[in-house]
PDB file of C-alpha atoms in Angstrom:
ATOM      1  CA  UNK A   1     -27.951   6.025 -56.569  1.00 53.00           C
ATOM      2  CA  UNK A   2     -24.807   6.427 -54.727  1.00 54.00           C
ATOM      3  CA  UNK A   3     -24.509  10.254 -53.152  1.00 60.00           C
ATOM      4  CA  UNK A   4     -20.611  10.244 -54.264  1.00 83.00           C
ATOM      5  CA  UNK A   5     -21.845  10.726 -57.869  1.00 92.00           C
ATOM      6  CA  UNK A   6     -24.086  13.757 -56.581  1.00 96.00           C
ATOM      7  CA  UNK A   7     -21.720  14.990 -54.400  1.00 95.00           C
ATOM      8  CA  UNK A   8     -23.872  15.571 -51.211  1.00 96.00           C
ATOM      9  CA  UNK A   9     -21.295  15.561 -48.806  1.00 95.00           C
ATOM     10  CA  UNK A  10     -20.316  19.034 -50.011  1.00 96.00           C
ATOM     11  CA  UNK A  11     -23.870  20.064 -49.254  1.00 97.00           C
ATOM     12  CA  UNK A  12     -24.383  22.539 -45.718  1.00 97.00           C
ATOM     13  CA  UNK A  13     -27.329  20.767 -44.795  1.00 98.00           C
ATOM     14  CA  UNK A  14     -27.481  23.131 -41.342  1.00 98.00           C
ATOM     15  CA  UNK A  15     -27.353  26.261 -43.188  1.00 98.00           C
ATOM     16  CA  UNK A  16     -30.109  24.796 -45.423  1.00 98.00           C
ATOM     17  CA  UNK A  17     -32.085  23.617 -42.405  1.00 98.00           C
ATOM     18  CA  UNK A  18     -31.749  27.007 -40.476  1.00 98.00           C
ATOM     19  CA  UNK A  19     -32.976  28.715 -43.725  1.00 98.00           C
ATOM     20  CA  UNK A  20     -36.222  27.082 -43.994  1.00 98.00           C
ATOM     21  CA  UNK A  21     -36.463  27.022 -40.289  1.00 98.00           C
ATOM     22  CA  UNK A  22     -36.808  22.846 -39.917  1.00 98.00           C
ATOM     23  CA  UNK A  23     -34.972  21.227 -37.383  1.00 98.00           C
ATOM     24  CA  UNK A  24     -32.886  18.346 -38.538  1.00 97.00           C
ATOM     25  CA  UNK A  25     -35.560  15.308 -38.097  1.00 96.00           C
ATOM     26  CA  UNK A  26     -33.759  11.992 -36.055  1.00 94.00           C
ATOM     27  CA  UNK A  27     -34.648   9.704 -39.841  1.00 95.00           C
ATOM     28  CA  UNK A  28     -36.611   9.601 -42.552  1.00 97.00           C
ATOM     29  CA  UNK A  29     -40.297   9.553 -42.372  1.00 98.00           C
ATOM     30  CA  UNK A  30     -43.378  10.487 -44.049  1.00 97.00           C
ATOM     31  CA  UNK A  31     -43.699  13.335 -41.734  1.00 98.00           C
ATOM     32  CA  UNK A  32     -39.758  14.115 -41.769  1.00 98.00           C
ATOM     33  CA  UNK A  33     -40.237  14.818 -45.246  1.00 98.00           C
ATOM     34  CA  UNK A  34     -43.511  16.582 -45.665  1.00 98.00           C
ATOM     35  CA  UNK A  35     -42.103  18.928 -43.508  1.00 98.00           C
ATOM     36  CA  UNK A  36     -39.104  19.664 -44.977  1.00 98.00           C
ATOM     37  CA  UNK A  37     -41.348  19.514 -48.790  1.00 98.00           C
ATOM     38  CA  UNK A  38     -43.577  22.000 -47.352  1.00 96.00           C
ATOM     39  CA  UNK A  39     -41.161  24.576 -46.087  1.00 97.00           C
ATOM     40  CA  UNK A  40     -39.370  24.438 -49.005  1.00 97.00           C
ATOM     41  CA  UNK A  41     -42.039  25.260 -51.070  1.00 96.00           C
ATOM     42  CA  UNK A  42     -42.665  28.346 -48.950  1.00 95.00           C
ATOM     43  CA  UNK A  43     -38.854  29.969 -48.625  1.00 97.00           C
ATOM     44  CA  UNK A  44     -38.134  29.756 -51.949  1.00 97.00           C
ATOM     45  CA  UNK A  45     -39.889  31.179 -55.576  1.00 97.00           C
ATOM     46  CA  UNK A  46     -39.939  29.504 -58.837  1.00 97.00           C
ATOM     47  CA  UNK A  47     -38.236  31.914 -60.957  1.00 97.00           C
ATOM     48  CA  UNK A  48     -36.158  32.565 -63.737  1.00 97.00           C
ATOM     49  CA  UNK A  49     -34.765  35.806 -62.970  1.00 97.00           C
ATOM     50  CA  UNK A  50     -30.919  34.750 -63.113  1.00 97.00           C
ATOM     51  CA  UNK A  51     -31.655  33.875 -66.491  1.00 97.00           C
ATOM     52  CA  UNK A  52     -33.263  37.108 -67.406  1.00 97.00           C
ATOM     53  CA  UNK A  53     -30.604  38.934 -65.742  1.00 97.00           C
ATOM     54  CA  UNK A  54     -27.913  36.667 -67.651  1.00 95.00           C
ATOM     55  CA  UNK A  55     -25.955  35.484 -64.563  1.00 94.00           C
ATOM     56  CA  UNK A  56     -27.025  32.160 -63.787  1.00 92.00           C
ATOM     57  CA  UNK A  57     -23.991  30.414 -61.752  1.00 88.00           C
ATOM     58  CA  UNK A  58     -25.355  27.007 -63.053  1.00 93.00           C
ATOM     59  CA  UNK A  59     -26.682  24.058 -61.412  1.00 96.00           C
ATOM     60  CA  UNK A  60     -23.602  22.533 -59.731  1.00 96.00           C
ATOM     61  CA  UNK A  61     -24.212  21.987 -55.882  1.00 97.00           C
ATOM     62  CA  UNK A  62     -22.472  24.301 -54.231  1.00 97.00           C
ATOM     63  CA  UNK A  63     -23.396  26.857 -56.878  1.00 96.00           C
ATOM     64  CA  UNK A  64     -27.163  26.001 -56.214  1.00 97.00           C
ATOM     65  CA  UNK A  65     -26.732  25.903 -52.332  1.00 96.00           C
ATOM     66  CA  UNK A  66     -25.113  29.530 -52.128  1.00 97.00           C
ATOM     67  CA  UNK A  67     -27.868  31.052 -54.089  1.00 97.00           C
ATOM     68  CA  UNK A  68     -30.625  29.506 -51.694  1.00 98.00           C
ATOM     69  CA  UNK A  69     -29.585  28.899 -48.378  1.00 97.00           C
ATOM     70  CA  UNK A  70     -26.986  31.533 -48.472  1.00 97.00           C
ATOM     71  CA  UNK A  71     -28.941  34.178 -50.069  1.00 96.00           C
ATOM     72  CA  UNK A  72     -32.495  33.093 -49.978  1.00 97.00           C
ATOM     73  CA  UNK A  73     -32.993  33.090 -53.348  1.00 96.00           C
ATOM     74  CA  UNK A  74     -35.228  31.001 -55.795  1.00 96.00           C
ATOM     75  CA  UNK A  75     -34.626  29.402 -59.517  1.00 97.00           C
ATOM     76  CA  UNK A  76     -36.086  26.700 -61.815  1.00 96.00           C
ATOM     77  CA  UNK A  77     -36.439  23.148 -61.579  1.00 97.00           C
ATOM     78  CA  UNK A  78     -32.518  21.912 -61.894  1.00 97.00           C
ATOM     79  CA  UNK A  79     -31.676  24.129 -59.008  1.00 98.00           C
ATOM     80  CA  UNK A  80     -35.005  23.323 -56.648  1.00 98.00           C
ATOM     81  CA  UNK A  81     -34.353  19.340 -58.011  1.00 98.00           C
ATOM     82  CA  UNK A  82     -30.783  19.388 -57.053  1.00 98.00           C
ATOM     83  CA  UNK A  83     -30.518  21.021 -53.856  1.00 98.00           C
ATOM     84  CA  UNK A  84     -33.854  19.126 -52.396  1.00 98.00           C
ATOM     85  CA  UNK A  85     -32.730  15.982 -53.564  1.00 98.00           C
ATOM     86  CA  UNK A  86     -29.160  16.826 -51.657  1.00 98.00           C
ATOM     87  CA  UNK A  87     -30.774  17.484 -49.051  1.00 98.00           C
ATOM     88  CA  UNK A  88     -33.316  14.509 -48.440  1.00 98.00           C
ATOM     89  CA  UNK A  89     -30.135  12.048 -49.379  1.00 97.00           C
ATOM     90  CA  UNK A  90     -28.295  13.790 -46.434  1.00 97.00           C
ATOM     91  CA  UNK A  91     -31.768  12.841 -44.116  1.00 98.00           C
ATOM     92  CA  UNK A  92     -31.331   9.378 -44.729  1.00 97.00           C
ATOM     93  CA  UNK A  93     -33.920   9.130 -47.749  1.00 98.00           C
ATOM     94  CA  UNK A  94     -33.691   7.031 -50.803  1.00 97.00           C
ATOM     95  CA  UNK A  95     -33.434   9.373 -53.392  1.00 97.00           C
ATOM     96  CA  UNK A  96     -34.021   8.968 -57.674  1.00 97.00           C
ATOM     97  CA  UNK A  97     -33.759  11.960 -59.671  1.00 98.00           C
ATOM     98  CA  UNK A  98     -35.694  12.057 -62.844  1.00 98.00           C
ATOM     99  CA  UNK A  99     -36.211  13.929 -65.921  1.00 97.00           C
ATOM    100  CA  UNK A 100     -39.753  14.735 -67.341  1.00 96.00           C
ATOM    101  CA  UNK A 101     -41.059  16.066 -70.557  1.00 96.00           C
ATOM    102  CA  UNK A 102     -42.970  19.609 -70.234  1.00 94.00           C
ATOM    103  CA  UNK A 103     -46.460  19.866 -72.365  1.00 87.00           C
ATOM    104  CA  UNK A 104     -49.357  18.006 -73.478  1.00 82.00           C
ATOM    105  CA  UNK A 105     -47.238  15.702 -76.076  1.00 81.00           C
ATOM    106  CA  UNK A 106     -44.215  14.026 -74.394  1.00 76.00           C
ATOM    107  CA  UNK A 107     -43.172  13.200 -77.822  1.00 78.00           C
ATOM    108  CA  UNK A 108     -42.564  16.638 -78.900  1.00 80.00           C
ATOM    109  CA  UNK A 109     -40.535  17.911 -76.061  1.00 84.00           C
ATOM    110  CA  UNK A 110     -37.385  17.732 -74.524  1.00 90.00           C
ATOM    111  CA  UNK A 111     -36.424  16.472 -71.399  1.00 93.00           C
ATOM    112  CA  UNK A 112     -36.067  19.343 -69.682  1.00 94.00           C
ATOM    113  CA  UNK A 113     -37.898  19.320 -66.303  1.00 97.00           C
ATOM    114  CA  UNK A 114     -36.458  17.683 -62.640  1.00 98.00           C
ATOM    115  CA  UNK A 115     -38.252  16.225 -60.258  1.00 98.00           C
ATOM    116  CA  UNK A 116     -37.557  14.070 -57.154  1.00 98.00           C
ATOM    117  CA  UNK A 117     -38.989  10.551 -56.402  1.00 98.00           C
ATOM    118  CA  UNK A 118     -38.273   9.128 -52.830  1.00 98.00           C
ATOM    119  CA  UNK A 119     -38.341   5.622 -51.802  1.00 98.00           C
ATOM    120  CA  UNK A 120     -39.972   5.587 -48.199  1.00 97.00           C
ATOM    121  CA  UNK A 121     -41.018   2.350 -46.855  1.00 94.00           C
ATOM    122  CA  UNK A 122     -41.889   0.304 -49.869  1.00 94.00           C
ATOM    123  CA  UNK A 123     -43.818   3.204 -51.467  1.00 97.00           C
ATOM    124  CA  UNK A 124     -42.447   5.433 -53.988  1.00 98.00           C
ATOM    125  CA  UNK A 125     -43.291   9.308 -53.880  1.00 98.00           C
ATOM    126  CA  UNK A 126     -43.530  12.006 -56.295  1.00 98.00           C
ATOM    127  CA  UNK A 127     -41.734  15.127 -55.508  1.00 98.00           C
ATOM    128  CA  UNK A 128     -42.148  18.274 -57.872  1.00 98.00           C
ATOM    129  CA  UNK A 129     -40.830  21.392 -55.924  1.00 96.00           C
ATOM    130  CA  UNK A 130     -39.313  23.609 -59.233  1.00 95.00           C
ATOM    131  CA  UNK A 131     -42.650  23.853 -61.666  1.00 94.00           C
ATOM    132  CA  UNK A 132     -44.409  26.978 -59.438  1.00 87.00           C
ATOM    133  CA  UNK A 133     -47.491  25.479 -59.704  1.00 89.00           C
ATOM    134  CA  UNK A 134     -47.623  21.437 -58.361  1.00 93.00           C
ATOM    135  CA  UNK A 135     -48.013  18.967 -55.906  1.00 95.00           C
ATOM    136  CA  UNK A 136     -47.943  20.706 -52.428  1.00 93.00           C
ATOM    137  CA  UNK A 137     -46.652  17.052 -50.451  1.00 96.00           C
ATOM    138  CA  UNK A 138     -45.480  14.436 -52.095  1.00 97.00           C
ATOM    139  CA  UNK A 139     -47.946  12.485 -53.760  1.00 98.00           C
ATOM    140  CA  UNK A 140     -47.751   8.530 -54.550  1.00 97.00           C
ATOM    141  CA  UNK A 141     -46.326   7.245 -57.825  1.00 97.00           C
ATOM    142  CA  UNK A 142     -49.305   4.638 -58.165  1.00 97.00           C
ATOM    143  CA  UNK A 143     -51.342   5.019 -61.294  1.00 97.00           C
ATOM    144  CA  UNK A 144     -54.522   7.066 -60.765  1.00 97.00           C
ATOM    145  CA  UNK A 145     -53.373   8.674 -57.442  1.00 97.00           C
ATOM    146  CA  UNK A 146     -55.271  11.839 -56.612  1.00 97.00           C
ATOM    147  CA  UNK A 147     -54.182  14.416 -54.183  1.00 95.00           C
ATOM    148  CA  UNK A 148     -55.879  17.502 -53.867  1.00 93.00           C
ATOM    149  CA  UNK A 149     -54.723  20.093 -51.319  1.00 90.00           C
ATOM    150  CA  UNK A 150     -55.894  23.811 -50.810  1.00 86.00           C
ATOM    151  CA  UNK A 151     -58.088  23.213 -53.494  1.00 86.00           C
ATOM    152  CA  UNK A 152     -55.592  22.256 -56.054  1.00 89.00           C
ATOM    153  CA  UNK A 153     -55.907  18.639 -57.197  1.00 93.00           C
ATOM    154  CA  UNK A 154     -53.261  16.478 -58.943  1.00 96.00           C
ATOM    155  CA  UNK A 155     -52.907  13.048 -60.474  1.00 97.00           C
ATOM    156  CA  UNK A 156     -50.688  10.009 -61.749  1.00 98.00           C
ATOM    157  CA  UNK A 157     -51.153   8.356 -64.372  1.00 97.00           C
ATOM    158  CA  UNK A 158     -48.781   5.312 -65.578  1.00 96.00           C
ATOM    159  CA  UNK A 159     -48.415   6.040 -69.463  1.00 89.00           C
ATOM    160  CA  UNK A 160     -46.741   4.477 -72.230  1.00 89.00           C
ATOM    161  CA  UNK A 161     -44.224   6.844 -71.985  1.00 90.00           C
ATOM    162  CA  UNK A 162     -43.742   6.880 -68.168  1.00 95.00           C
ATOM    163  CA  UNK A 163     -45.411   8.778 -65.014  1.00 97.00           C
ATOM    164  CA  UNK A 164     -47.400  11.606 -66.371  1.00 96.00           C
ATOM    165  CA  UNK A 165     -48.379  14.411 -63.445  1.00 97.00           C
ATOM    166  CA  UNK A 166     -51.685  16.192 -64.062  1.00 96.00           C
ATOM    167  CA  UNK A 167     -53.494  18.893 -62.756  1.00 95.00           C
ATOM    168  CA  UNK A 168     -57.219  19.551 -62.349  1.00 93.00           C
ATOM    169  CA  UNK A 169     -58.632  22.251 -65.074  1.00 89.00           C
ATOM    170  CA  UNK A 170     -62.183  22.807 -65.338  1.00 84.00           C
ATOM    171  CA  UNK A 171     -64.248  19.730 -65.708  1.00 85.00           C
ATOM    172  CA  UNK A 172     -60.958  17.552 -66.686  1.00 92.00           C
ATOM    173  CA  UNK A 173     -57.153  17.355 -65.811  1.00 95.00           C
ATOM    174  CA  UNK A 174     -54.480  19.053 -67.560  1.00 94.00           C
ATOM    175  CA  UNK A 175     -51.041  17.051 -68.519  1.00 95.00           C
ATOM    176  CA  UNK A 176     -48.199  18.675 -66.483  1.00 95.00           C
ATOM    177  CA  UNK A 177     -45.404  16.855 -67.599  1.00 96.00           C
ATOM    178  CA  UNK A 178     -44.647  12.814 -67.907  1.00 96.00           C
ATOM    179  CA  UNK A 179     -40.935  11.883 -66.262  1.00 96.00           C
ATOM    180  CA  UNK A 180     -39.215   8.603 -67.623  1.00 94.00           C
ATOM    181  CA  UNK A 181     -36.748   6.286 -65.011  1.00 94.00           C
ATOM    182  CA  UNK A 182     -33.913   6.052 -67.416  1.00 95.00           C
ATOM    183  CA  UNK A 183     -30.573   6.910 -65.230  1.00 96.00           C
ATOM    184  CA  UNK A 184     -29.856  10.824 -64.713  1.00 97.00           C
ATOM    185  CA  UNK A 185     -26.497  11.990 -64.134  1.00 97.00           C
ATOM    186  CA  UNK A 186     -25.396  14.813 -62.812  1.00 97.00           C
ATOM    187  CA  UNK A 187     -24.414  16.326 -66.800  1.00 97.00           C
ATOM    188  CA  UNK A 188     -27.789  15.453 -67.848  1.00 97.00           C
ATOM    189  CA  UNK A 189     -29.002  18.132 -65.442  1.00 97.00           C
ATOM    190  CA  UNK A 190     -26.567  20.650 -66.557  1.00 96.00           C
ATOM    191  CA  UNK A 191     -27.235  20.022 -70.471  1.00 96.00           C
ATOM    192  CA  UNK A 192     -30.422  20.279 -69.384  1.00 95.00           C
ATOM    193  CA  UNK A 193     -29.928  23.657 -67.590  1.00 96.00           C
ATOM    194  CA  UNK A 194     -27.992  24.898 -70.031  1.00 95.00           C
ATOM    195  CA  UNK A 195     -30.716  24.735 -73.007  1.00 95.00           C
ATOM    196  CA  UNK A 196     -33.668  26.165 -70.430  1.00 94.00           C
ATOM    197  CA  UNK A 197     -31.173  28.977 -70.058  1.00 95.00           C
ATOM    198  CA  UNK A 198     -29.406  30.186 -72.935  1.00 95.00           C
ATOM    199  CA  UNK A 199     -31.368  28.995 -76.175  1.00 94.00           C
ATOM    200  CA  UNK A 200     -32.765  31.966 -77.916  1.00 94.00           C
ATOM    201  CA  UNK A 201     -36.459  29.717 -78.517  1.00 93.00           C
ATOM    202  CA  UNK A 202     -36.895  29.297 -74.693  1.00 93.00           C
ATOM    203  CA  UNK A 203     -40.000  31.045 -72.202  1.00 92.00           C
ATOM    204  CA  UNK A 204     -37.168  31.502 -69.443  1.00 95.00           C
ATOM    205  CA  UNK A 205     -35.678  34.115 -71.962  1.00 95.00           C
ATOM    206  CA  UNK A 206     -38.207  35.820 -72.944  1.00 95.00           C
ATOM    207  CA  UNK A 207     -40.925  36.549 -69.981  1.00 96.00           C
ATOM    208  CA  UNK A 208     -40.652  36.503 -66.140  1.00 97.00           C
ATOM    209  CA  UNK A 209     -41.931  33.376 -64.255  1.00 97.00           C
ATOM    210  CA  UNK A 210     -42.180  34.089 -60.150  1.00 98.00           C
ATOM    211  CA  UNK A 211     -44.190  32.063 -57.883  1.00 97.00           C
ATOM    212  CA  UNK A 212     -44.826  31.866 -53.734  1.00 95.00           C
ATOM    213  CA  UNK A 213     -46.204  29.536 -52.007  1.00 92.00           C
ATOM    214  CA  UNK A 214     -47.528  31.863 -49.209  1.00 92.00           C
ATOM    215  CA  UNK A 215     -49.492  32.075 -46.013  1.00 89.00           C
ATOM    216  CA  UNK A 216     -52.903  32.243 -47.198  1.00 90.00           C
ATOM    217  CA  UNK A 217     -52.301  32.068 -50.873  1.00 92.00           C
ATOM    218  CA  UNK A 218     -50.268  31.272 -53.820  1.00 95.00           C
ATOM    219  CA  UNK A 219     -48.916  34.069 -56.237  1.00 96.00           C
ATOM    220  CA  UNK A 220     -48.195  34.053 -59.601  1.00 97.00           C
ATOM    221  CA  UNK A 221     -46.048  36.257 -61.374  1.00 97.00           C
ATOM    222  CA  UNK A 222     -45.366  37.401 -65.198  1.00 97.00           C
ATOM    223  CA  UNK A 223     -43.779  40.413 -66.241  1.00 96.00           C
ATOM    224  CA  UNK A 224     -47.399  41.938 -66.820  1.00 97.00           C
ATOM    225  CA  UNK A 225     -49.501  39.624 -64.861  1.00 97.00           C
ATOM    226  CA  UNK A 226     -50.659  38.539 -61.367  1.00 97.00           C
ATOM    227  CA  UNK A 227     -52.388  35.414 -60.488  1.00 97.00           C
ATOM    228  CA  UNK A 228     -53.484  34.674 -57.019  1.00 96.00           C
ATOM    229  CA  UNK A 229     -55.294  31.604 -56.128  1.00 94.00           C
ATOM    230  CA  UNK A 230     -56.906  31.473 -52.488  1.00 93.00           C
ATOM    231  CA  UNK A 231     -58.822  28.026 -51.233  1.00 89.00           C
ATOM    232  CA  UNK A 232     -62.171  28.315 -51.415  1.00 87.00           C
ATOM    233  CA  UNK A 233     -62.494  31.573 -53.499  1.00 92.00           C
ATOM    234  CA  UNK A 234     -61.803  32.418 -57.147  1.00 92.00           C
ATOM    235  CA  UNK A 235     -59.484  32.927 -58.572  1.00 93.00           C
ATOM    236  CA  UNK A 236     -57.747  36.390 -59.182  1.00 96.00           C
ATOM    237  CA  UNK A 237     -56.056  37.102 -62.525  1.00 97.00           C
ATOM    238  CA  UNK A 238     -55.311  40.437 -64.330  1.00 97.00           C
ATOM    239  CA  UNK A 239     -52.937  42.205 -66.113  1.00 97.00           C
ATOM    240  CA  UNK A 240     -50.445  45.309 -63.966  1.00 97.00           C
ATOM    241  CA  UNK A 241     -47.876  47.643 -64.693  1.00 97.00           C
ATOM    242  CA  UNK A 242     -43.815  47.231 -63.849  1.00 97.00           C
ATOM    243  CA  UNK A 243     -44.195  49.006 -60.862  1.00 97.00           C
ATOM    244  CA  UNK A 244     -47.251  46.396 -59.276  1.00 97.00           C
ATOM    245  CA  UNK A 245     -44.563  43.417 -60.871  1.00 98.00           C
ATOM    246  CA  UNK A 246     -41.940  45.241 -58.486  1.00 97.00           C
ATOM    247  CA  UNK A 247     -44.093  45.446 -55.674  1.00 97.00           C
ATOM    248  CA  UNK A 248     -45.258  41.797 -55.690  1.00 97.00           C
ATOM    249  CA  UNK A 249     -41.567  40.706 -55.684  1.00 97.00           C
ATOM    250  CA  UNK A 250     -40.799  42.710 -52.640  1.00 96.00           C
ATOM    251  CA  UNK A 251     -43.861  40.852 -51.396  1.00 95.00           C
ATOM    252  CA  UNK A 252     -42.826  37.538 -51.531  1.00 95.00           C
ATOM    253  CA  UNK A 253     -39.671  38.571 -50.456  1.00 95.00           C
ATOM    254  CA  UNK A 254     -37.453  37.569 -53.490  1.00 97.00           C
ATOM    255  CA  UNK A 255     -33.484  39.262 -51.940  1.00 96.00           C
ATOM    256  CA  UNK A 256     -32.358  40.809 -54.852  1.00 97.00           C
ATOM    257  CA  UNK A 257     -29.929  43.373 -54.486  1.00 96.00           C
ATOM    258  CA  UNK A 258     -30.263  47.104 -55.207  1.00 96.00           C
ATOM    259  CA  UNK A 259     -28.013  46.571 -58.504  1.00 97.00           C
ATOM    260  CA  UNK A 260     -30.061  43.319 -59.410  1.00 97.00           C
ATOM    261  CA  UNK A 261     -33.358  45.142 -58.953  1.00 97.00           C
ATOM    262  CA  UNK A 262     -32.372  47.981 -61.153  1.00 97.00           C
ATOM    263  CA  UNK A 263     -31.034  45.833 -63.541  1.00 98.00           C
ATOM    264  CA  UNK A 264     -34.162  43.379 -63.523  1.00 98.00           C
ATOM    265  CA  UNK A 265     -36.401  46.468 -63.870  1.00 97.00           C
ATOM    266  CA  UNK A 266     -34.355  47.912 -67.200  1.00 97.00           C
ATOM    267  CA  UNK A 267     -35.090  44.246 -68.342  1.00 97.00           C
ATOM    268  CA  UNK A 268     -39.019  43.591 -67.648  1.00 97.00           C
ATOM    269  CA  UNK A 269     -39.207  47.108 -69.341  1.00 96.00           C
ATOM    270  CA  UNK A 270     -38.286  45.503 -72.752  1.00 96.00           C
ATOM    271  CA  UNK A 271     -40.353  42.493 -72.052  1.00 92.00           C
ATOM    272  CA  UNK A 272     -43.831  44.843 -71.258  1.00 71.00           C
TER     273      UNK A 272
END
């Protein structure tokens, strides 16, 4: 898809680049972009907290591209979908973005999730950086792939209604979500955004969402629980006041601002 429709030019891939601490690669390669999936994944949360603190600035590019290379910050699929896929059209990649339906019954739900698929050498590759708990490297769009990393294993499957992404749950896999290839636009993604972030029915609204991707483990966040998953242990989940939510935020180093944590704090109180 050409990158005039996206608008990629207006993207500052150096300031991205320097945030994440990559070094521009010299072309695209299966390494190139590993790399940049990976450290990605582990500068930026999942969250929703713009939407709790009702000052989302939207999903257009340069909106997205302030809030997380210029200020470090997080958000939710359309803003991890857009400004990756910027970026990895800007490296030289063959980029697709797709939409996906969230839940066990893709005929009962919106489409309301982005992901990325990249086109690298004859093999297509599923991308997933904005659902806080998926594929850590892109894994291959080839029905029954299985990738397991850290201990978390994931598979595609081709279905009848497109490429469903699962995840490994007890002694069977859980369906993540199941993306189409019909043609995205750049207003699909904000109708899109706009319904995950203002209906009244949505989870974004009504409960904090935070995950990290971080050294030696991956964090979970609600407004009144923590999960932590470590490789090769079990794992932790339990229930914690505001003040352990606050804390855990600090620790994976979300910027908010002294007004924005106040704020955010007066809000998780009415959630709890």
């Amino acid at each position: 898809m050409s990158d005039d429709l996206w608008g990629t030019d207006r993207l500052d891939l150096t300031a991205y680049l320097d945030r994440i601490g990559v070094a521009e690669p010299p072309g695209p390669s299966r390494e190139a972009l590993e790399e940049v999936y990976d450290a990605h994944l582990r500068t930026f949360t999942f969250d929703n907290i713009d939407v709790l603190l009702e000052q989302h600035p939207g999903v257009d590019l340069p909106d997205v591209q302030a809030k997380f290379a210029g200020r470090g910050r997080g958000g939710y699929c359309f803003e991890h979908g857009t400004v990756l896929a910027a970026v990895l059209d800007r490296l030289g990649f063959a980029v697709d973005r797709r939409l996906a339906r969230v839940g066990d019954d893709p005929t009962a739900a919106g489409r309301t999730h982005l992901v990325v698929v990249v086109d690298l050498d004859g093999e297509r590759l599923l991308l997933d950086p904005g659902f806080g708990l998926s594929v850590w490297r892109p894994i291959p769009l080839v029905d029954g792939a299985v990738d397991e990393v850290r201990g978390i294993a994931h598979r595609v499957r081709r279905g009848e209604h497109g490429w469903a992404l699962e995840r490994a749950k007890d002694d069977g896999w859980e369906l993540m979500h199941t993306h189409d290839e019909a043609l995205v636009v750049p207003s699909d993604v904000a109708l899109g955004h706009h319904y995950t972030s203002t209906h009244p029915t949505v989870h974004f609204r009504h409960r904090l969402i935070t995950t990290k991707l971080l050294a030696d483990r991956h964090l979970s966040l609600t407004h009144n629980t923590v999960t932590i998953r470590r490789e090769g242990e079990e794992t932790e989940h339990r229930e914690i006041g505001l003040d352990e939510v606050m804390g855990y935020l600090e620790e994976a180093e979300v910027p908010l601002t002294d007004e924005e944590r106040g704020r955010l704090r007066e809000r998780l109180a009415t959630l709890a």
